[in-house]
Amino acid sequence: MDAKKVLEDLKRRFPNEPEYHQAVEEVLGTIEEEYNKHPEFEKANLIERLCIPDRIYQFRVTWMDDKGQIQTNMGYRVQHNNVIGPYKGGLRFHSFVNLGILKFLAFEQTFKNSLTTLPMGGAKGGSDFSPRGKSNAEVMRFCQAFMLELSRHIGPDIDVPAGDIGVGGREVGYMFGMYKKLTREFSGVLTEKGLEFGGSLIRPEATGYGNVYFLKEMLKTKGMDLKGKSVLISGSGNVAQYTAEKVLQLGGKVLTMSDSDGYIYDPDGIDRAKLDYIMELKNLYRGRIREYAEKYGCKYVAGARPWREKADIALPSATQNEINGDEARQLVANGIFAVSEGANMPSTPEAIRVFQEAKILYAPGKAANAGGVSVSGLEMSQNSERLAWTSEEVDARLHAIMENIHQNCVKYGKESDGYINYVKGANVAGFMKVAKAMMAQGIV
Ligand code: NDP
């Protein structure tokens, strides 16, 4: 494979999609050596087939706001690859959503889902609609209008969406209701459903918990654990909240959380009661993280990210490209020894280089945040069985899956000096399974 040429071709054919190019470049750079050991892959033009999504749906979503005005948004579903199972991946509702971002997420999802050991292909979708500042009735009308179109392209054995930024239990519930109405079918077509209608215990917690389980495994390789360690978390949504919860349970101290307006720094640590306040603030009142600083009298920094603060561990849990090279250098200079990504692609390529050159523990999102989609996979299994497992059972499976992903990263990512390159490990392990399945299924 000539990775440079493949990438240049993609940039020429799909210009103006920088996040997609970034994700492809990161993967190609690490799998090239393994890929070249298999001349049959090159003969089948496997890499190009794997980089370009199977298909993409784009549609207009029209809905009425509370003032009676008609609004339009764009809707998308990128079905990237389904060689190892039905398409699976979240829906993102955020004003910055565009096709390039969803293509990067769907591409990453394919490798991530492969790593989970469960039979799931990769997809991603969403809209440039933002639930922020909208009434509940507006969110419902939008979700229904969105599902009116999306329902044509999904199904429990075809494509099973879930949540992501801006899509939580409320939005999934409204979309599920509309799908059911349109198809007259009660099925596991979406995951992250409410517990009363087929959702799985531990699904809301899964991404955050899973990331901390992965971190625990990384720390173990250095004979360490989380007790007494100080932690920077970005974001204050689903992933950030349950990351903080698990860090607290394992004896760590959470110093920061953030939203798109700024971050709070609490030198005493965000304890259980304060975290409950954040969950209520964000999930019920849909307020801003600034209000935490007003309530507890701690520092709030507007328009900034928490990476200039001193701590032992960083767990980025907000969005892509939220740690740049300078911030990574500052983190390393401040003594950070582990970074584990709850968000998808939060570190820029330069930041990743800084972490790896400093030889700190660094886990990419596709390995570390795979717990969310793993429990979504378990939700699909429970829906097929028409059974619900206990939280202990789901949590134990999640734990085992994260350990397994960690082992696979070590297997494929250990370098000659003993440093574990988790990026390479995750990419090669995820890629090999998809590649073998593609070869077995012929040119389709
Ligand atoms: P939520 O919508 O619940 O929370 C997102 C958080 O990130 C909010 O605090 C939000 O702030 C903040 N944020 C969003 N965009 C930006 C931005 N451009 N700059 C700064 N802050 C921002 O989403 P999730 O917690 O579900 O997702 C967070 C990350 O984790 C995403 O990268 C997602 O792809 C990834 N992920 C999520 C999984 C899941 O199961 N939910 C699974 C695997 C990965 P505000 O409230 O101001 O918008």
GROMACS .gro file of C-alpha atoms and ligand atoms in nm:
model
  492
    1MET     CA    1   0.000   0.000   0.000
    2ASP     CA    2   0.115   0.350  -0.076
    3ALA     CA    3  -0.059   0.527   0.214
    4LYS     CA    4   0.038   0.871   0.087
    5LYS     CA    5  -0.116   0.809  -0.253
    6VAL     CA    6  -0.436   0.661  -0.109
    7LEU     CA    7  -0.476   0.969   0.109
    8GLU     CA    8  -0.403   1.211  -0.176
    9ASP     CA    9  -0.668   1.037  -0.388
   10LEU     CA   10  -0.923   1.065  -0.108
   11LYS     CA   11  -0.846   1.434  -0.060
   12ARG     CA   12  -0.891   1.495  -0.432
   13ARG     CA   13  -1.216   1.302  -0.453
   14PHE     CA   14  -1.362   1.427  -0.125
   15PRO     CA   15  -1.221   1.776  -0.061
   16ASN     CA   16  -1.332   1.991   0.234
   17GLU     CA   17  -1.361   1.694   0.472
   18PRO     CA   18  -1.053   1.749   0.694
   19GLU     CA   19  -1.169   1.534   0.989
   20TYR     CA   20  -1.229   1.239   0.755
   21HIS     CA   21  -0.881   1.281   0.600
   22GLN     CA   22  -0.732   1.307   0.951
   23ALA     CA   23  -0.896   0.984   1.068
   24VAL     CA   24  -0.793   0.792   0.755
   25GLU     CA   25  -0.436   0.921   0.774
   26GLU     CA   26  -0.402   0.812   1.136
   27VAL     CA   27  -0.521   0.460   1.058
   28LEU     CA   28  -0.323   0.411   0.735
   29GLY     CA   29  -0.002   0.526   0.899
   30THR     CA   30  -0.023   0.249   1.157
   31ILE     CA   31  -0.157  -0.048   0.958
   32GLU     CA   32   0.070  -0.013   0.653
   33GLU     CA   33   0.334  -0.257   0.778
   34GLU     CA   34   0.081  -0.530   0.867
   35TYR     CA   35  -0.115  -0.470   0.546
   36ASN     CA   36   0.194  -0.513   0.332
   37LYS     CA   37   0.245  -0.861   0.475
   38HIS     CA   38  -0.072  -0.963   0.284
   39PRO     CA   39  -0.030  -0.912  -0.092
   40GLU     CA   40  -0.381  -1.054  -0.141
   41PHE     CA   41  -0.520  -0.739   0.030
   42GLU     CA   42  -0.353  -0.512  -0.222
   43LYS     CA   43  -0.476  -0.726  -0.512
   44ALA     CA   44  -0.832  -0.685  -0.387
   45ASN     CA   45  -0.785  -0.305  -0.353
   46LEU     CA   46  -0.894  -0.356   0.004
   47ILE     CA   47  -0.774  -0.030   0.147
   48GLU     CA   48  -0.970   0.193  -0.089
   49ARG     CA   49  -1.280  -0.020  -0.040
   50LEU     CA   50  -1.238   0.011   0.334
   51CYS     CA   51  -1.187   0.388   0.334
   52ILE     CA   52  -1.494   0.477   0.127
   53PRO     CA   53  -1.834   0.424   0.295
   54ASP     CA   54  -2.069   0.162   0.150
   55ARG     CA   55  -2.337   0.431   0.112
   56ILE     CA   56  -2.446   0.769   0.240
   57TYR     CA   57  -2.800   0.901   0.283
   58GLN     CA   58  -2.860   1.276   0.296
   59PHE     CA   59  -3.200   1.432   0.344
   60ARG     CA   60  -3.382   1.750   0.438
   61VAL     CA   61  -3.562   1.754   0.772
   62THR     CA   62  -3.850   1.998   0.795
   63TRP     CA   63  -4.018   2.079   1.126
   64MET     CA   64  -4.223   2.353   1.291
   65ASP     CA   65  -4.082   2.556   1.583
   66ASP     CA   66  -4.288   2.688   1.875
   67LYS     CA   67  -4.357   3.015   1.694
   68GLY     CA   68  -4.518   2.827   1.407
   69GLN     CA   69  -4.223   2.889   1.175
   70ILE     CA   70  -4.099   2.617   0.945
   71GLN     CA   71  -3.736   2.519   0.997
   72THR     CA   72  -3.512   2.304   0.781
   73ASN     CA   73  -3.207   2.103   0.881
   74MET     CA   74  -2.991   1.845   0.706
   75GLY     CA   75  -3.006   1.478   0.806
   76TYR     CA   76  -2.740   1.217   0.731
   77ARG     CA   77  -2.663   0.849   0.774
   78VAL     CA   78  -2.323   0.717   0.671
   79GLN     CA   79  -2.327   0.336   0.643
   80HIS     CA   80  -1.959   0.266   0.635
   81ASN     CA   81  -1.905  -0.109   0.644
   82ASN     CA   82  -2.119  -0.409   0.743
   83VAL     CA   83  -1.892  -0.708   0.684
   84ILE     CA   84  -1.894  -0.821   1.046
   85GLY     CA   85  -2.250  -0.728   1.142
   86PRO     CA   86  -2.535  -0.480   1.090
   87TYR     CA   87  -2.432  -0.115   1.065
   88LYS     CA   88  -2.405   0.034   1.412
   89GLY     CA   89  -2.313   0.381   1.537
   90GLY     CA   90  -2.457   0.689   1.700
   91LEU     CA   91  -2.649   0.993   1.584
   92ARG     CA   92  -2.503   1.337   1.654
   93PHE     CA   93  -2.723   1.647   1.675
   94HIS     CA   94  -2.503   1.956   1.682
   95SER     CA   95  -2.492   2.278   1.481
   96PHE     CA   96  -2.140   2.196   1.351
   97VAL     CA   97  -2.235   1.855   1.209
   98ASN     CA   98  -2.143   1.805   0.845
   99LEU     CA   99  -2.077   1.511   0.618
  100GLY     CA  100  -1.698   1.512   0.670
  101ILE     CA  101  -1.735   1.481   1.047
  102LEU     CA  102  -1.983   1.196   1.013
  103LYS     CA  103  -1.759   1.017   0.762
  104PHE     CA  104  -1.468   1.034   1.007
  105LEU     CA  105  -1.689   0.901   1.287
  106ALA     CA  106  -1.831   0.618   1.074
  107PHE     CA  107  -1.482   0.517   0.959
  108GLU     CA  108  -1.354   0.509   1.319
  109GLN     CA  109  -1.665   0.323   1.431
  110THR     CA  110  -1.591   0.037   1.193
  111PHE     CA  111  -1.257  -0.037   1.362
  112LYS     CA  112  -1.394   0.028   1.709
  113ASN     CA  113  -1.684  -0.210   1.661
  114SER     CA  114  -1.448  -0.472   1.528
  115LEU     CA  115  -1.239  -0.440   1.845
  116THR     CA  116  -1.537  -0.500   2.074
  117THR     CA  117  -1.549  -0.870   1.970
  118LEU     CA  118  -1.924  -0.826   1.899
  119PRO     CA  119  -2.080  -0.864   1.551
  120MET     CA  120  -2.136  -0.500   1.454
  121GLY     CA  121  -2.048  -0.303   1.142
  122GLY     CA  122  -1.972   0.070   1.143
  123ALA     CA  123  -2.199   0.370   1.076
  124LYS     CA  124  -2.272   0.721   1.201
  125GLY     CA  125  -2.537   0.980   1.137
  126GLY     CA  126  -2.698   1.293   1.263
  127SER     CA  127  -2.803   1.644   1.184
  128ASP     CA  128  -2.695   2.007   1.208
  129PHE     CA  129  -2.993   2.056   1.441
  130SER     CA  130  -2.890   2.148   1.795
  131PRO     CA  131  -3.125   2.061   2.084
  132ARG     CA  132  -2.954   2.338   2.285
  133GLY     CA  133  -3.200   2.620   2.359
  134LYS     CA  134  -3.494   2.429   2.204
  135SER     CA  135  -3.811   2.345   2.395
  136ASN     CA  136  -3.901   1.987   2.465
  137ALA     CA  137  -4.183   2.007   2.210
  138GLU     CA  138  -3.943   2.136   1.943
  139VAL     CA  139  -3.696   1.855   2.013
  140MET     CA  140  -3.980   1.604   1.980
  141ARG     CA  141  -4.105   1.748   1.652
  142PHE     CA  142  -3.752   1.751   1.512
  143CYS     CA  143  -3.684   1.389   1.619
  144GLN     CA  144  -4.009   1.275   1.461
  145ALA     CA  145  -3.937   1.455   1.134
  146PHE     CA  146  -3.583   1.315   1.130
  147MET     CA  147  -3.709   0.960   1.183
  148LEU     CA  148  -3.969   0.998   0.908
  149GLU     CA  149  -3.677   0.988   0.663
  150LEU     CA  150  -3.423   0.780   0.852
  151SER     CA  151  -3.671   0.497   0.909
  152ARG     CA  152  -3.641   0.398   0.541
  153HIS     CA  153  -3.275   0.313   0.585
  154ILE     CA  154  -3.249   0.134   0.921
  155GLY     CA  155  -3.378  -0.183   1.086
  156PRO     CA  156  -3.276  -0.423   1.363
  157ASP     CA  157  -3.078  -0.639   1.116
  158ILE     CA  158  -2.978  -0.355   0.883
  159ASP     CA  159  -2.858  -0.054   1.079
  160VAL     CA  160  -2.905   0.020   1.448
  161PRO     CA  161  -2.837   0.384   1.548
  162ALA     CA  162  -2.781   0.511   1.903
  163GLY     CA  163  -2.697   0.840   2.077
  164ASP     CA  164  -2.393   1.067   2.056
  165ILE     CA  165  -2.344   1.441   2.116
  166GLY     CA  166  -2.685   1.603   2.153
  167VAL     CA  167  -2.869   1.271   2.140
  168GLY     CA  168  -2.946   1.116   2.477
  169GLY     CA  169  -3.233   0.915   2.626
  170ARG     CA  170  -3.493   1.182   2.546
  171GLU     CA  171  -3.409   1.203   2.176
  172VAL     CA  172  -3.373   0.824   2.138
  173GLY     CA  173  -3.716   0.783   2.301
  174TYR     CA  174  -3.886   1.023   2.058
  175MET     CA  175  -3.717   0.864   1.758
  176PHE     CA  176  -3.806   0.513   1.874
  177GLY     CA  177  -4.171   0.618   1.919
  178MET     CA  178  -4.186   0.750   1.564
  179TYR     CA  179  -4.015   0.445   1.414
  180LYS     CA  180  -4.263   0.219   1.590
  181LYS     CA  181  -4.555   0.426   1.465
  182LEU     CA  182  -4.429   0.422   1.106
  183THR     CA  183  -4.345   0.054   1.088
  184ARG     CA  184  -4.594  -0.091   1.341
  185GLU     CA  185  -4.301  -0.291   1.467
  186PHE     CA  186  -4.151  -0.307   1.816
  187SER     CA  187  -3.789  -0.402   1.762
  188GLY     CA  188  -3.437  -0.328   1.875
  189VAL     CA  189  -3.389  -0.072   1.597
  190LEU     CA  190  -3.219   0.182   1.826
  191THR     CA  191  -3.003   0.134   2.133
  192GLU     CA  192  -2.982   0.352   2.445
  193LYS     CA  193  -3.357   0.313   2.478
  194GLY     CA  194  -3.530   0.374   2.809
  195LEU     CA  195  -3.523   0.083   3.053
  196GLU     CA  196  -3.903   0.049   3.030
  197PHE     CA  197  -3.891  -0.027   2.657
  198GLY     CA  198  -3.593  -0.248   2.585
  199GLY     CA  199  -3.298  -0.041   2.702
  200SER     CA  200  -3.008  -0.210   2.876
  201LEU     CA  201  -2.895  -0.147   3.230
  202ILE     CA  202  -2.547   0.014   3.234
  203ARG     CA  203  -2.587   0.156   2.880
  204PRO     CA  204  -2.589   0.519   2.999
  205GLU     CA  205  -2.281   0.449   3.211
  206ALA     CA  206  -2.102   0.229   2.958
  207THR     CA  207  -1.877   0.471   2.768
  208GLY     CA  208  -1.750   0.650   3.077
  209TYR     CA  209  -1.715   0.334   3.286
  210GLY     CA  210  -1.552   0.154   2.995
  211ASN     CA  211  -1.295   0.429   2.953
  212VAL     CA  212  -1.200   0.408   3.319
  213TYR     CA  213  -1.179   0.025   3.300
  214PHE     CA  214  -0.942   0.068   3.007
  215LEU     CA  215  -0.739   0.326   3.198
  216LYS     CA  216  -0.718   0.084   3.491
  217GLU     CA  217  -0.566  -0.177   3.261
  218MET     CA  218  -0.314   0.075   3.125
  219LEU     CA  219  -0.215   0.183   3.476
  220LYS     CA  220  -0.172  -0.182   3.574
  221THR     CA  221   0.102  -0.220   3.313
  222LYS     CA  222   0.297   0.034   3.523
  223GLY     CA  223   0.199  -0.122   3.856
  224MET     CA  224  -0.032   0.171   3.936
  225ASP     CA  225  -0.399   0.228   4.014
  226LEU     CA  226  -0.634   0.526   4.036
  227LYS     CA  227  -0.627   0.577   4.413
  228GLY     CA  228  -0.536   0.936   4.499
  229LYS     CA  229  -0.469   1.034   4.136
  230SER     CA  230  -0.592   1.374   4.016
  231VAL     CA  231  -0.789   1.376   3.693
  232LEU     CA  232  -0.884   1.640   3.433
  233ILE     CA  233  -1.210   1.566   3.254
  234SER     CA  234  -1.351   1.775   2.970
  235GLY     CA  235  -1.721   1.782   2.883
  236SER     CA  236  -2.012   1.743   3.122
  237GLY     CA  237  -2.241   1.529   2.908
  238ASN     CA  238  -2.309   1.158   2.917
  239VAL     CA  239  -1.951   1.036   2.878
  240ALA     CA  240  -1.796   1.293   3.113
  241GLN     CA  241  -2.051   1.233   3.389
  242TYR     CA  242  -2.004   0.857   3.410
  243THR     CA  243  -1.629   0.885   3.365
  244ALA     CA  244  -1.628   1.109   3.672
  245GLU     CA  245  -1.854   0.866   3.860
  246LYS     CA  246  -1.621   0.570   3.801
  247VAL     CA  247  -1.307   0.773   3.878
  248LEU     CA  248  -1.463   0.865   4.214
  249GLN     CA  249  -1.561   0.503   4.284
  250LEU     CA  250  -1.202   0.395   4.225
  251GLY     CA  251  -1.057   0.658   4.456
  252GLY     CA  252  -0.945   0.925   4.208
  253LYS     CA  253  -0.999   1.300   4.239
  254VAL     CA  254  -1.179   1.489   3.959
  255LEU     CA  255  -1.055   1.847   3.927
  256THR     CA  256  -1.227   1.977   3.613
  257MET     CA  257  -1.532   1.945   3.388
  258SER     CA  258  -1.641   2.169   3.101
  259ASP     CA  259  -1.894   2.253   2.834
  260SER     CA  260  -1.866   2.439   2.507
  261ASP     CA  261  -1.855   2.774   2.693
  262GLY     CA  262  -1.570   2.705   2.939
  263TYR     CA  263  -1.446   2.486   3.225
  264ILE     CA  264  -1.461   2.473   3.604
  265TYR     CA  265  -1.163   2.389   3.828
  266ASP     CA  266  -1.243   2.263   4.176
  267PRO     CA  267  -0.925   2.217   4.382
  268ASP     CA  268  -1.121   2.021   4.649
  269GLY     CA  269  -1.239   1.775   4.385
  270ILE     CA  270  -1.585   1.714   4.240
  271ASP     CA  271  -1.727   1.468   4.496
  272ARG     CA  272  -2.042   1.256   4.474
  273ALA     CA  273  -2.278   1.530   4.589
  274LYS     CA  274  -2.126   1.784   4.349
  275LEU     CA  275  -2.143   1.535   4.062
  276ASP     CA  276  -2.513   1.478   4.141
  277TYR     CA  277  -2.558   1.853   4.109
  278ILE     CA  278  -2.386   1.851   3.766
  279MET     CA  279  -2.603   1.560   3.648
  280GLU     CA  280  -2.918   1.744   3.752
  281LEU     CA  281  -2.794   2.072   3.603
  282LYS     CA  282  -2.709   1.914   3.268
  283ASN     CA  283  -2.968   1.637   3.231
  284LEU     CA  284  -3.274   1.803   3.384
  285TYR     CA  285  -3.229   2.180   3.368
  286ARG     CA  286  -2.997   2.177   3.066
  287GLY     CA  287  -2.793   2.454   3.230
  288ARG     CA  288  -2.432   2.569   3.186
  289ILE     CA  289  -2.124   2.443   3.375
  290ARG     CA  290  -2.054   2.804   3.484
  291GLU     CA  291  -2.341   2.763   3.733
  292TYR     CA  292  -2.132   2.505   3.923
  293ALA     CA  293  -1.864   2.765   3.990
  294GLU     CA  294  -2.128   3.011   4.108
  295LYS     CA  295  -2.276   2.751   4.345
  296TYR     CA  296  -1.952   2.613   4.491
  297GLY     CA  297  -1.739   2.927   4.462
  298CYS     CA  298  -1.459   2.777   4.254
  299LYS     CA  299  -1.271   2.892   3.944
  300TYR     CA  300  -1.448   2.915   3.607
  301VAL     CA  301  -1.253   2.989   3.290
  302ALA     CA  302  -1.469   3.105   3.000
  303GLY     CA  303  -1.383   3.014   2.642
  304ALA     CA  304  -1.105   2.772   2.740
  305ARG     CA  305  -1.035   2.400   2.783
  306PRO     CA  306  -0.898   2.246   3.102
  307TRP     CA  307  -0.564   2.123   2.966
  308ARG     CA  308  -0.346   2.396   3.123
  309GLU     CA  309  -0.426   2.266   3.473
  310LYS     CA  310  -0.187   2.036   3.659
  311ALA     CA  311  -0.295   1.675   3.721
  312ASP     CA  312  -0.190   1.310   3.685
  313ILE     CA  313  -0.439   1.191   3.423
  314ALA     CA  314  -0.646   1.352   3.143
  315LEU     CA  315  -0.972   1.202   3.017
  316PRO     CA  316  -1.100   1.415   2.725
  317SER     CA  317  -1.474   1.348   2.697
  318ALA     CA  318  -1.624   1.634   2.492
  319THR     CA  319  -1.547   1.644   2.119
  320GLN     CA  320  -1.293   1.598   1.836
  321ASN     CA  321  -0.967   1.796   1.819
  322GLU     CA  322  -1.006   1.938   2.168
  323ILE     CA  323  -0.639   1.887   2.265
  324ASN     CA  324  -0.391   2.056   2.032
  325GLY     CA  325  -0.012   2.020   2.021
  326ASP     CA  326   0.053   2.311   2.260
  327GLU     CA  327  -0.197   2.183   2.512
  328ALA     CA  328  -0.045   1.834   2.489
  329ARG     CA  329   0.304   1.979   2.557
  330GLN     CA  330   0.165   2.167   2.855
  331LEU     CA  331   0.000   1.852   2.989
  332VAL     CA  332   0.325   1.658   2.959
  333ALA     CA  333   0.525   1.943   3.116
  334ASN     CA  334   0.278   1.940   3.405
  335GLY     CA  335   0.346   1.574   3.471
  336ILE     CA  336   0.045   1.398   3.312
  337PHE     CA  337   0.127   1.029   3.280
  338ALA     CA  338  -0.192   0.892   3.121
  339VAL     CA  339  -0.442   1.015   2.862
  340SER     CA  340  -0.741   0.798   2.780
  341GLU     CA  341  -0.996   0.924   2.529
  342GLY     CA  342  -1.367   0.912   2.610
  343ALA     CA  343  -1.444   1.137   2.313
  344ASN     CA  344  -1.378   1.043   1.951
  345MET     CA  345  -1.049   1.179   1.813
  346PRO     CA  346  -1.011   1.451   2.081
  347SER     CA  347  -0.633   1.475   2.030
  348THR     CA  348  -0.495   1.631   1.713
  349PRO     CA  349  -0.224   1.433   1.527
  350GLU     CA  350   0.037   1.668   1.676
  351ALA     CA  351  -0.095   1.609   2.029
  352ILE     CA  352  -0.077   1.232   1.974
  353ARG     CA  353   0.285   1.266   1.863
  354VAL     CA  354   0.366   1.465   2.176
  355PHE     CA  355   0.212   1.199   2.403
  356GLN     CA  356   0.385   0.914   2.223
  357GLU     CA  357   0.723   1.085   2.212
  358ALA     CA  358   0.696   1.150   2.586
  359LYS     CA  359   0.617   0.774   2.619
  360ILE     CA  360   0.320   0.836   2.844
  361LEU     CA  361   0.022   0.601   2.850
  362TYR     CA  362  -0.202   0.716   2.566
  363ALA     CA  363  -0.522   0.537   2.453
  364PRO     CA  364  -0.714   0.647   2.142
  365GLY     CA  365  -1.092   0.675   2.159
  366LYS     CA  366  -1.154   0.383   1.929
  367ALA     CA  367  -1.017   0.152   2.200
  368ALA     CA  368  -1.088   0.343   2.520
  369ASN     CA  369  -1.445   0.456   2.449
  370ALA     CA  370  -1.561   0.130   2.287
  371GLY     CA  371  -1.756   0.043   2.603
  372GLY     CA  372  -2.056   0.245   2.485
  373VAL     CA  373  -2.108   0.062   2.161
  374SER     CA  374  -2.023  -0.267   2.332
  375VAL     CA  375  -2.316  -0.233   2.570
  376SER     CA  376  -2.528  -0.118   2.277
  377GLY     CA  377  -2.433  -0.453   2.121
  378LEU     CA  378  -2.539  -0.625   2.442
  379GLU     CA  379  -2.868  -0.430   2.428
  380MET     CA  380  -2.924  -0.573   2.079
  381SER     CA  381  -2.862  -0.924   2.214
  382GLN     CA  382  -3.109  -0.872   2.499
  383ASN     CA  383  -3.370  -0.734   2.257
  384SER     CA  384  -3.329  -1.037   2.030
  385GLU     CA  385  -3.369  -1.270   2.327
  386ARG     CA  386  -3.654  -1.056   2.466
  387LEU     CA  387  -3.480  -1.069   2.800
  388ALA     CA  388  -3.313  -0.813   3.025
  389TRP     CA  389  -2.989  -0.886   3.204
  390THR     CA  390  -2.899  -0.757   3.550
  391SER     CA  391  -2.667  -0.459   3.585
  392GLU     CA  392  -2.405  -0.687   3.744
  393GLU     CA  393  -2.411  -0.913   3.439
  394VAL     CA  394  -2.386  -0.627   3.189
  395ASP     CA  395  -2.113  -0.453   3.390
  396ALA     CA  396  -1.912  -0.776   3.415
  397ARG     CA  397  -1.935  -0.824   3.038
  398LEU     CA  398  -1.835  -0.462   2.980
  399HIS     CA  399  -1.537  -0.508   3.207
  400ALA     CA  400  -1.433  -0.825   3.025
  401ILE     CA  401  -1.467  -0.657   2.685
  402MET     CA  402  -1.250  -0.362   2.788
  403GLU     CA  403  -0.984  -0.600   2.924
  404ASN     CA  404  -0.996  -0.791   2.599
  405ILE     CA  405  -0.955  -0.475   2.390
  406HIS     CA  406  -0.661  -0.376   2.609
  407GLN     CA  407  -0.497  -0.717   2.558
  408ASN     CA  408  -0.542  -0.688   2.182
  409CYS     CA  409  -0.383  -0.342   2.183
  410VAL     CA  410  -0.086  -0.481   2.374
  411LYS     CA  411  -0.060  -0.779   2.137
  412TYR     CA  412  -0.046  -0.567   1.821
  413GLY     CA  413   0.101  -0.246   1.966
  414LYS     CA  414   0.399  -0.345   2.183
  415GLU     CA  415   0.718  -0.194   2.043
  416SER     CA  416   1.072  -0.328   2.072
  417ASP     CA  417   1.153  -0.104   2.371
  418GLY     CA  418   0.841  -0.229   2.554
  419TYR     CA  419   0.637   0.090   2.496
  420ILE     CA  420   0.277   0.007   2.410
  421ASN     CA  421   0.161   0.202   2.106
  422TYR     CA  422  -0.213   0.178   2.170
  423VAL     CA  423  -0.294   0.363   1.847
  424LYS     CA  424  -0.116   0.103   1.637
  425GLY     CA  425  -0.249  -0.183   1.849
  426ALA     CA  426  -0.610  -0.073   1.817
  427ASN     CA  427  -0.586   0.004   1.446
  428VAL     CA  428  -0.415  -0.321   1.349
  429ALA     CA  429  -0.640  -0.540   1.566
  430GLY     CA  430  -0.956  -0.367   1.440
  431PHE     CA  431  -0.839  -0.369   1.080
  432MET     CA  432  -0.733  -0.736   1.055
  433LYS     CA  433  -1.075  -0.871   1.149
  434VAL     CA  434  -1.258  -0.645   0.903
  435ALA     CA  435  -1.004  -0.718   0.629
  436LYS     CA  436  -1.034  -1.096   0.668
  437ALA     CA  437  -1.414  -1.074   0.659
  438MET     CA  438  -1.401  -0.859   0.344
  439MET     CA  439  -1.169  -1.105   0.173
  440ALA     CA  440  -1.396  -1.396   0.265
  441GLN     CA  441  -1.705  -1.221   0.127
  442GLY     CA  442  -1.559  -1.146  -0.217
  443ILE     CA  443  -1.576  -0.835  -0.429
  444VAL     CA  444  -1.905  -0.674  -0.326
  445NDP     P1  445  -2.315   1.491   2.517
  445NDP     O1  446  -2.393   1.570   2.419
  445NDP     O2  447  -2.386   1.420   2.626
  445NDP     O3  448  -2.203   1.583   2.584
  445NDP     C1  449  -2.109   1.650   2.506
  445NDP     C2  450  -2.028   1.742   2.596
  445NDP     O4  451  -1.922   1.799   2.522
  445NDP     C3  452  -2.110   1.858   2.650
  445NDP     O5  453  -2.059   1.897   2.774
  445NDP     C4  454  -2.086   1.965   2.542
  445NDP     O6  455  -2.103   2.098   2.589
  445NDP     C5  456  -1.940   1.940   2.511
  445NDP     N1  457  -1.910   1.982   2.374
  445NDP     C6  458  -1.975   1.945   2.261
  445NDP     N2  459  -1.922   2.005   2.155
  445NDP     C7  460  -1.821   2.083   2.202
  445NDP     C8  461  -1.728   2.169   2.141
  445NDP     N3  462  -1.728   2.191   2.008
  445NDP     N4  463  -1.637   2.231   2.221
  445NDP     C9  464  -1.637   2.212   2.355
  445NDP     N5  465  -1.723   2.131   2.418
  445NDP    C10  466  -1.813   2.067   2.343
  445NDP     O7  467  -2.228   1.388   2.430
  445NDP     P2  468  -2.154   1.255   2.478
  445NDP     O8  469  -2.107   1.270   2.618
  445NDP     O9  470  -2.239   1.141   2.442
  445NDP    O10  471  -2.030   1.252   2.378
  445NDP    C11  472  -1.903   1.311   2.410
  445NDP    C12  473  -1.795   1.252   2.321
  445NDP    O11  474  -1.787   1.109   2.343
  445NDP    C13  475  -1.816   1.268   2.170
  445NDP    O12  476  -1.691   1.280   2.106
  445NDP    C14  477  -1.880   1.135   2.130
  445NDP    O13  478  -1.861   1.104   1.993
  445NDP    C15  479  -1.800   1.041   2.220
  445NDP     N6  480  -1.863   0.911   2.243
  445NDP    C16  481  -1.987   0.902   2.299
  445NDP    C17  482  -2.042   0.778   2.322
  445NDP    C18  483  -2.172   0.761   2.394
  445NDP    O14  484  -2.203   0.648   2.430
  445NDP     N7  485  -2.247   0.867   2.420
  445NDP    C19  486  -1.973   0.654   2.280
  445NDP    C20  487  -1.839   0.675   2.230
  445NDP    C21  488  -1.789   0.800   2.210
  445NDP     P3  489  -2.242   2.175   2.558
  445NDP    O15  490  -2.340   2.121   2.656
  445NDP    O16  491  -2.207   2.318   2.579
  445NDP    O17  492  -2.278   2.145   2.416
   0.00000   0.00000   0.00000
